[in-house]
mmCIF file of C-alpha atoms and ligand atoms in Angstrom:
data_model
loop_
_atom_site.group_PDB
_atom_site.id
_atom_site.type_symbol
_atom_site.label_atom_id
_atom_site.label_comp_id
_atom_site.label_asym_id
_atom_site.label_seq_id
_atom_site.Cartn_x
_atom_site.Cartn_y
_atom_site.Cartn_z
ATOM 1 C CA MET A 862 -27.141 1.771 11.067
ATOM 2 C CA ALA A 863 -24.112 2.858 9.049
ATOM 3 C CA ARG A 864 -24.840 3.384 5.235
ATOM 4 C CA THR A 865 -22.577 1.031 3.300
ATOM 5 C CA VAL A 866 -21.429 2.094 -0.206
ATOM 6 C CA LEU A 867 -20.037 -0.495 -2.540
ATOM 7 C CA THR A 868 -17.930 0.066 -5.855
ATOM 8 C CA TYR A 869 -15.707 -1.982 -8.230
ATOM 9 C CA GLY A 870 -12.815 -1.303 -10.297
ATOM 10 C CA THR A 871 -9.444 -2.102 -11.710
ATOM 11 C CA PHE A 872 -7.843 0.928 -10.369
ATOM 12 C CA ASP A 873 -4.526 0.415 -12.500
ATOM 13 C CA LEU A 874 -2.028 3.348 -12.463
ATOM 14 C CA PHE A 875 -4.196 5.135 -9.611
ATOM 15 C CA HIS A 876 -5.128 8.587 -10.881
ATOM 16 C CA VAL A 877 -7.408 11.550 -9.898
ATOM 17 C CA GLY A 878 -10.300 9.922 -11.852
ATOM 18 C CA HIS A 879 -10.010 6.971 -9.514
ATOM 19 C CA LEU A 880 -9.534 9.174 -6.539
ATOM 20 C CA ARG A 881 -12.480 11.210 -7.272
ATOM 21 C CA LEU A 882 -14.861 8.336 -7.717
ATOM 22 C CA LEU A 883 -13.997 6.970 -4.449
ATOM 23 C CA GLN A 884 -14.318 10.167 -2.675
ATOM 24 C CA ARG A 885 -17.919 11.016 -4.132
ATOM 25 C CA ALA A 886 -18.713 7.180 -3.450
ATOM 26 C CA ARG A 887 -17.708 7.627 0.168
ATOM 27 C CA ALA A 888 -19.563 10.842 0.424
ATOM 28 C CA LEU A 889 -22.870 8.884 -0.342
ATOM 29 C CA GLY A 890 -22.505 6.909 2.941
ATOM 30 C CA ASP A 891 -20.877 6.204 6.133
ATOM 31 C CA ARG A 892 -18.347 3.283 4.916
ATOM 32 C CA LEU A 893 -17.057 2.573 1.647
ATOM 33 C CA VAL A 894 -16.167 -1.009 0.428
ATOM 34 C CA VAL A 895 -14.230 -1.507 -2.852
ATOM 35 C CA ALA A 896 -13.808 -4.552 -4.935
ATOM 36 C CA VAL A 897 -10.686 -4.488 -6.910
ATOM 37 C CA SER A 898 -10.255 -6.632 -9.958
ATOM 38 C CA THR A 899 -7.751 -9.246 -9.639
ATOM 39 C CA ASP A 900 -5.367 -9.839 -12.296
ATOM 40 C CA GLU A 901 -7.242 -13.129 -13.596
ATOM 41 C CA PHE A 902 -10.647 -11.165 -13.770
ATOM 42 C CA ASN A 903 -8.936 -8.378 -15.640
ATOM 43 C CA ALA A 904 -7.645 -10.773 -18.057
ATOM 44 C CA LEU A 905 -11.380 -11.742 -18.572
ATOM 45 C CA LYS A 906 -12.085 -8.056 -18.966
ATOM 46 C CA GLY A 907 -9.563 -8.040 -21.705
ATOM 47 C CA LYS A 908 -7.417 -5.745 -19.595
ATOM 48 C CA ARG A 909 -3.778 -6.229 -19.075
ATOM 49 C CA CYS A 910 -2.737 -4.409 -15.810
ATOM 50 C CA ILE A 911 0.695 -2.693 -15.288
ATOM 51 C CA ILE A 912 0.558 -2.737 -11.530
ATOM 52 C CA PRO A 913 -0.329 -6.125 -9.851
ATOM 53 C CA TYR A 914 -3.492 -6.809 -8.018
ATOM 54 C CA GLU A 915 -1.677 -6.843 -4.476
ATOM 55 C CA GLN A 916 -0.193 -3.455 -5.145
ATOM 56 C CA ARG A 917 -3.470 -1.969 -6.726
ATOM 57 C CA ALA A 918 -5.274 -3.328 -3.405
ATOM 58 C CA GLU A 919 -2.769 -1.661 -1.264
ATOM 59 C CA ILE A 920 -3.080 1.684 -2.802
ATOM 60 C CA VAL A 921 -6.904 1.620 -2.727
ATOM 61 C CA GLU A 922 -7.185 0.335 0.763
ATOM 62 C CA ASN A 923 -4.881 3.391 1.886
ATOM 63 C CA ILE A 924 -7.129 5.979 0.261
ATOM 64 C CA LYS A 925 -8.789 8.135 2.929
ATOM 65 C CA GLY A 926 -12.418 7.168 2.974
ATOM 66 C CA VAL A 927 -11.953 3.488 1.978
ATOM 67 C CA ASP A 928 -13.146 1.254 4.791
ATOM 68 C CA ARG A 929 -12.490 -2.326 3.207
ATOM 69 C CA VAL A 930 -10.959 -3.701 0.057
ATOM 70 C CA ILE A 931 -12.031 -6.953 -1.459
ATOM 71 C CA PRO A 932 -11.060 -8.789 -4.475
ATOM 72 C CA GLU A 933 -13.296 -8.953 -7.490
ATOM 73 C CA HIS A 934 -13.095 -12.346 -9.110
ATOM 74 C CA THR A 935 -16.148 -12.498 -11.288
ATOM 75 C CA TRP A 936 -18.845 -10.369 -12.995
ATOM 76 C CA GLU A 937 -21.402 -12.484 -10.823
ATOM 77 C CA GLN A 938 -20.240 -11.880 -7.475
ATOM 78 C CA LYS A 939 -21.945 -8.329 -6.895
ATOM 79 C CA VAL A 940 -25.224 -9.707 -5.413
ATOM 80 C CA ASP A 941 -23.302 -11.812 -2.968
ATOM 81 C CA ASP A 942 -21.130 -8.699 -2.198
ATOM 82 C CA ILE A 943 -24.157 -6.446 -1.334
ATOM 83 C CA ARG A 944 -25.656 -9.002 0.948
ATOM 84 C CA ALA A 945 -22.272 -10.017 2.598
ATOM 85 C CA HIS A 946 -21.299 -6.340 3.315
ATOM 86 C CA HIS A 947 -25.006 -5.088 3.929
ATOM 87 C CA VAL A 948 -24.545 -2.563 1.099
ATOM 88 C CA ASP A 949 -27.025 0.275 0.814
ATOM 89 C CA VAL A 950 -25.617 2.119 -2.223
ATOM 90 C CA PHE A 951 -23.971 0.479 -5.324
ATOM 91 C CA VAL A 952 -21.699 3.206 -7.166
ATOM 92 C CA MET A 953 -19.950 3.149 -10.774
ATOM 93 C CA GLY A 954 -18.650 5.485 -12.820
ATOM 94 C CA ASP A 955 -21.145 6.558 -15.618
ATOM 95 C CA ASP A 956 -19.259 4.699 -18.374
ATOM 96 C CA TRP A 957 -21.141 1.798 -16.928
ATOM 97 C CA ARG A 958 -24.624 3.762 -16.815
ATOM 98 C CA GLY A 959 -27.427 1.029 -17.177
ATOM 99 C CA LYS A 960 -25.178 -1.699 -17.254
ATOM 100 C CA PHE A 961 -25.823 -2.812 -13.515
ATOM 101 C CA ASP A 962 -29.715 -1.730 -12.861
ATOM 102 C CA ALA A 963 -30.583 -5.231 -12.223
ATOM 103 C CA LEU A 964 -28.839 -4.524 -8.796
ATOM 104 C CA LYS A 965 -31.711 -1.925 -8.154
ATOM 105 C CA ALA A 966 -33.540 -4.977 -6.688
ATOM 106 C CA HIS A 967 -30.842 -5.332 -4.041
ATOM 107 C CA CYS A 968 -29.967 -1.839 -3.247
ATOM 108 C CA GLU A 969 -29.659 1.963 -4.815
ATOM 109 C CA VAL A 970 -27.638 2.226 -7.834
ATOM 110 C CA VAL A 971 -25.837 5.304 -8.471
ATOM 111 C CA TYR A 972 -23.908 6.215 -11.827
ATOM 112 C CA LEU A 973 -21.362 9.297 -11.032
ATOM 113 C CA ASP A 974 -19.883 11.460 -13.795
ATOM 114 C CA ARG A 975 -16.529 10.387 -14.760
ATOM 115 C CA THR A 976 -13.512 12.684 -14.323
ATOM 116 C CA GLN A 977 -12.947 14.214 -17.844
ATOM 117 C CA ASP A 978 -9.142 13.981 -19.441
ATOM 118 C CA ILE A 979 -7.719 11.203 -17.359
ATOM 119 C CA SER A 980 -7.735 7.619 -18.014
ATOM 120 C CA THR A 981 -5.315 4.674 -17.497
ATOM 121 C CA THR A 982 -5.500 3.993 -21.064
ATOM 122 C CA ASP A 983 -4.442 7.657 -21.938
ATOM 123 C CA LEU A 984 -1.523 7.285 -19.203
ATOM 124 C CA LYS A 985 -0.425 4.221 -20.968
ATOM 125 C CA GLN A 986 -0.520 6.139 -24.444
ATOM 126 C CA ARG A 987 1.557 8.771 -22.782
ATOM 127 C CA LEU A 988 4.096 6.484 -21.372
ATOM 128 C CA LYS A 989 4.513 4.908 -24.582
ATOM 129 C CA GLN A 990 5.095 8.094 -26.483
ATOM 130 C CA VAL A 991 7.750 8.884 -23.812
ATOM 131 C CA ILE A 992 9.360 5.505 -24.395
ATOM 132 C CA SER A 993 9.393 5.733 -28.135
ATOM 133 C CA VAL A 994 11.026 9.114 -28.061
ATOM 134 C CA GLY A 995 13.561 7.854 -25.905
ATOM 135 C CA SER A 996 14.188 4.791 -27.982
ATOM 136 C CA ASP A 997 14.573 6.979 -31.138
ATOM 137 C CA GLN A 998 17.215 8.988 -29.358
ATOM 138 C CA VAL A 999 18.971 5.842 -28.519
ATOM 139 C CA LYS A 1000 19.014 4.858 -32.062
ATOM 140 C CA GLN A 1001 20.501 8.202 -33.111
ATOM 141 C CA MET A 1002 23.318 8.021 -30.453
ATOM 142 C CA ILE A 1003 24.073 4.428 -31.743
ATOM 143 C CA GLU A 1004 24.350 5.560 -35.041
ATOM 144 C CA ILE A 1005 26.712 8.705 -34.095
ATOM 145 C CA LEU A 1006 29.023 6.150 -32.278
ATOM 146 C CA GLN A 1007 28.957 3.632 -35.110
ATOM 147 C CA GLN A 1008 29.985 6.590 -37.493
ATOM 148 C CA LEU A 1009 32.657 7.726 -35.016
ATOM 149 C CA LYS A 1010 34.121 4.165 -34.683
ATOM 150 C CA ALA A 1011 34.125 4.025 -38.613
ATOM 151 C CA ASP A 1012 35.757 7.299 -38.928
ATOM 152 C CA LEU A 1013 38.505 6.132 -36.360
ATOM 153 C CA ASP A 1014 38.997 2.779 -38.140
HETATM 154 N N1 LIG B 239 -13.330 6.503 -13.455
HETATM 155 C C1 LIG B 239 -13.675 7.963 -13.422
HETATM 156 N N2 LIG B 239 -13.025 8.652 -14.054
HETATM 157 C C2 LIG B 239 -11.866 8.314 -14.759
HETATM 158 C C3 LIG B 239 -11.609 6.911 -14.841
HETATM 159 C C4 LIG B 239 -12.408 6.078 -14.183
HETATM 160 O O1 LIG B 239 -14.683 8.132 -12.565
HETATM 161 N N3 LIG B 239 -11.476 9.335 -15.458
HETATM 162 C C5 LIG B 239 -14.238 5.548 -12.718
HETATM 163 C C6 LIG B 239 -14.735 4.383 -13.401
HETATM 164 O O2 LIG B 239 -15.895 4.898 -13.971
HETATM 165 C C7 LIG B 239 -15.173 3.390 -12.534
HETATM 166 C C8 LIG B 239 -13.762 3.391 -11.409
HETATM 167 O O3 LIG B 239 -13.246 4.765 -11.760
HETATM 168 O O4 LIG B 239 -16.170 3.393 -11.591
HETATM 169 C C9 LIG B 239 -12.677 2.482 -11.685
HETATM 170 O O5 LIG B 239 -12.270 2.456 -13.193
HETATM 171 P P1 LIG B 239 -11.774 1.272 -13.630
HETATM 172 O O6 LIG B 239 -10.287 1.046 -12.925
HETATM 173 O O7 LIG B 239 -11.308 1.668 -14.992
HETATM 174 O O8 LIG B 239 -12.581 0.250 -13.339
HETATM 175 P P2 LIG B 239 -13.276 -0.680 -14.455
HETATM 176 O O9 LIG B 239 -12.064 -1.559 -15.141
HETATM 177 O O10 LIG B 239 -14.156 -0.093 -15.438
HETATM 178 O O11 LIG B 239 -13.756 -1.999 -13.675
HETATM 179 O O12 LIG B 239 -17.296 -4.970 -12.277
HETATM 180 C C10 LIG B 239 -16.997 -3.540 -12.777
HETATM 181 C C11 LIG B 239 -15.669 -3.471 -13.291
HETATM 182 O O13 LIG B 239 -14.658 -4.143 -12.270
HETATM 183 C C12 LIG B 239 -15.237 -2.012 -13.459
#
């Protein structure tokens, strides 16, 4: 019987931390089911995604080793998902360590080390810095052009 692994996540601005989590989760079994948080559920988690659910799900389901993507609508659906997909192992990054131990009544629970120095939050911060530098340069250009126009008047 195939050993099924299940994990959950937002996977916004997909990066190597997400990839390595999925690779290591898949290596714990023969098939991997990934529940991707919907935009509505992310609002509940207090997260605002850059990439909409449909695209996040499309990226994840095309990652090698991912066999099935399902939507994550609520915190409470995990036990139903475990039963519906005959899950043997539930996996999360260790930022969630201990949070899902109740699922040990239904399947193995494994927390994997997060990949260091990469996160969606960090990527957003770096993007903001690039944008703010750009907008400062645009402001300087506008001042130069306004001064030039004043000189020509
Ligand atoms: N992750 C990781 N290393 C990183 C970043 C993320 O291993 N540098 C892992 C997280 O620990 C998680 C998975 O990648 O297991 C997806 O991360 P997020 O998209 O941030 O997921 P999250 O918002 O924590 O959603 O019901 C559970 C929630 O849906 C989890």
